[in-house]
GROMACS .gro file of C-alpha atoms in nm:
model
  118
    1MET     CA    1   0.000   0.000   0.000
    2ALA     CA    2   0.109   0.358  -0.056
    3THR     CA    3   0.222   0.547   0.251
    4SER     CA    4   0.248   0.918   0.321
    5LYS     CA    5   0.469   1.124   0.548
    6GLU     CA    6   0.244   1.065   0.848
    7GLY     CA    7   0.231   0.688   0.791
    8GLY     CA    8  -0.019   0.447   0.945
    9LYS     CA    9  -0.390   0.400   0.883
   10ALA     CA   10  -0.486   0.763   0.944
   11ALA     CA   11  -0.289   0.886   0.643
   12GLY     CA   12  -0.416   0.607   0.420
   13SER     CA   13  -0.781   0.664   0.507
   14SER     CA   14  -0.769   1.044   0.466
   15GLY     CA   15  -0.650   1.027   0.104
   16GLY     CA   16  -0.953   0.849  -0.041
   17SER     CA   17  -0.961   0.913  -0.415
   18ALA     CA   18  -0.617   1.075  -0.412
   19GLN     CA   19  -0.454   0.731  -0.424
   20LYS     CA   20  -0.621   0.631  -0.752
   21GLY     CA   21  -0.306   0.708  -0.951
   22GLY     CA   22  -0.253   0.343  -1.047
   23ALA     CA   23  -0.074   0.048  -0.898
   24GLY     CA   24   0.261   0.137  -0.743
   25SER     CA   25   0.264   0.507  -0.841
   26SER     CA   26   0.508   0.677  -0.607
   27GLN     CA   27   0.479   1.027  -0.757
   28GLY     CA   28   0.163   1.107  -0.561
   29PRO     CA   29  -0.194   1.144  -0.677
   30ALA     CA   30  -0.278   1.143  -1.045
   31LYS     CA   31  -0.336   1.482  -1.206
   32ARG     CA   32  -0.700   1.565  -1.257
   33GLY     CA   33  -0.897   1.844  -1.421
   34PHE     CA   34  -0.700   2.154  -1.520
   35ALA     CA   35  -0.366   2.002  -1.416
   36ALA     CA   36  -0.420   1.700  -1.643
   37MET     CA   37  -0.461   1.917  -1.954
   38ASP     CA   38  -0.170   1.994  -2.179
   39GLN     CA   39  -0.021   2.344  -2.167
   40ALA     CA   40  -0.196   2.462  -2.484
   41GLN     CA   41  -0.539   2.381  -2.340
   42GLN     CA   42  -0.451   2.544  -2.008
   43ARG     CA   43  -0.331   2.859  -2.185
   44GLU     CA   44  -0.647   2.877  -2.396
   45ILE     CA   45  -0.876   2.849  -2.092
   46ALA     CA   46  -0.672   3.100  -1.892
   47SER     CA   47  -0.679   3.342  -2.185
   48LYS     CA   48  -1.058   3.324  -2.195
   49GLY     CA   49  -1.069   3.405  -1.825
   50GLY     CA   50  -0.844   3.707  -1.874
   51GLN     CA   51  -1.053   3.832  -2.165
   52ALA     CA   52  -1.372   3.796  -1.961
   53ALA     CA   53  -1.219   3.992  -1.672
   54HIS     CA   54  -1.124   4.276  -1.905
   55GLN     CA   55  -1.472   4.285  -2.058
   56LYS     CA   56  -1.627   4.286  -1.712
   57GLY     CA   57  -1.390   4.562  -1.599
   58THR     CA   58  -1.243   4.371  -1.305
   59ALA     CA   59  -0.903   4.297  -1.459
   60HIS     CA   60  -0.604   4.466  -1.300
   61GLU     CA   61  -0.382   4.678  -1.521
   62PHE     CA   62  -0.061   4.839  -1.399
   63ASP     CA   63  -0.027   5.211  -1.444
   64SER     CA   64   0.322   5.350  -1.500
   65GLU     CA   65   0.371   5.449  -1.134
   66GLU     CA   66   0.265   5.107  -1.005
   67ALA     CA   67   0.491   4.934  -1.255
   68ARG     CA   68   0.782   5.158  -1.149
   69ARG     CA   69   0.731   5.066  -0.783
   70ALA     CA   70   0.713   4.695  -0.866
   71GLY     CA   71   1.037   4.715  -1.065
   72GLN     CA   72   1.204   4.906  -0.785
   73LYS     CA   73   1.107   4.637  -0.533
   74GLY     CA   74   1.251   4.369  -0.759
   75GLY     CA   75   1.574   4.562  -0.805
   76GLU     CA   76   1.612   4.612  -0.432
   77ALA     CA   77   1.555   4.243  -0.365
   78VAL     CA   78   1.816   4.139  -0.621
   79SER     CA   79   2.071   4.394  -0.506
   80ARG     CA   80   2.061   4.261  -0.148
   81ASN     CA   81   2.246   3.953  -0.273
   82ARG     CA   82   2.601   4.089  -0.278
   83ALA     CA   83   2.753   3.778  -0.435
   84HIS     CA   84   2.505   3.796  -0.723
   85MET     CA   85   2.578   4.164  -0.780
   86ALA     CA   86   2.953   4.092  -0.778
   87ASP     CA   87   2.902   3.821  -1.041
   88ILE     CA   88   2.703   4.059  -1.259
   89GLY     CA   89   2.972   4.326  -1.234
   90ARG     CA   90   3.248   4.078  -1.305
   91LYS     CA   91   3.072   3.945  -1.616
   92GLY     CA   92   3.011   4.298  -1.741
   93GLY     CA   93   3.376   4.388  -1.689
   94GLU     CA   94   3.496   4.075  -1.862
   95SER     CA   95   3.264   4.137  -2.155
   96ARG     CA   96   3.374   4.498  -2.190
   97GLN     CA   97   3.739   4.405  -2.153
   98SER     CA   98   3.720   4.131  -2.418
   99ALA     CA   99   3.539   4.366  -2.660
  100HIS     CA  100   3.808   4.631  -2.602
  101ARG     CA  101   4.086   4.378  -2.662
  102ALA     CA  102   3.918   4.254  -2.981
  103ALA     CA  103   3.890   4.610  -3.111
  104GLN     CA  104   4.257   4.675  -3.033
  105ALA     CA  105   4.361   4.353  -3.206
  106ALA     CA  106   4.159   4.441  -3.515
  107ALA     CA  107   4.309   4.791  -3.525
  108ALA     CA  108   4.662   4.656  -3.484
  109LYS     CA  109   4.607   4.392  -3.752
  110GLY     CA  110   4.469   4.654  -3.992
  111SER     CA  111   4.767   4.885  -3.942
  112ARG     CA  112   5.012   4.599  -3.995
  113GLN     CA  113   4.850   4.496  -4.319
  114GLY     CA  114   4.853   4.855  -4.439
  115GLY     CA  115   5.227   4.875  -4.370
  116ASP     CA  116   5.305   4.554  -4.561
  117LYS     CA  117   5.148   4.682  -4.882
  118GLU     CA  118   5.371   4.988  -4.911
   0.00000   0.00000   0.00000
């Protein structure tokens, strides 16, 4: 029989139809309803719900000030992680440095070729 974290008869009797996932399924209960649909069907149904909310006038739309505050909150949350910010800065510096070196190499190669032709 399938067991849960609690174990014993109490956990087995509380599940009821949740254990109908098939013989020996250890991934938990079988998906039903909306969760059992493929992503395209889910997206289509969700889209209809969003359209209905807009028609009804109950859909939420961000204004520019609200969007600015939301972006600011996200930026503050990310910037608290000092290691992450250091990684971002390092990658930017490496990228800029490699682009600068490539430009210098191209300029040096161009001037050498120009000198060989004379």
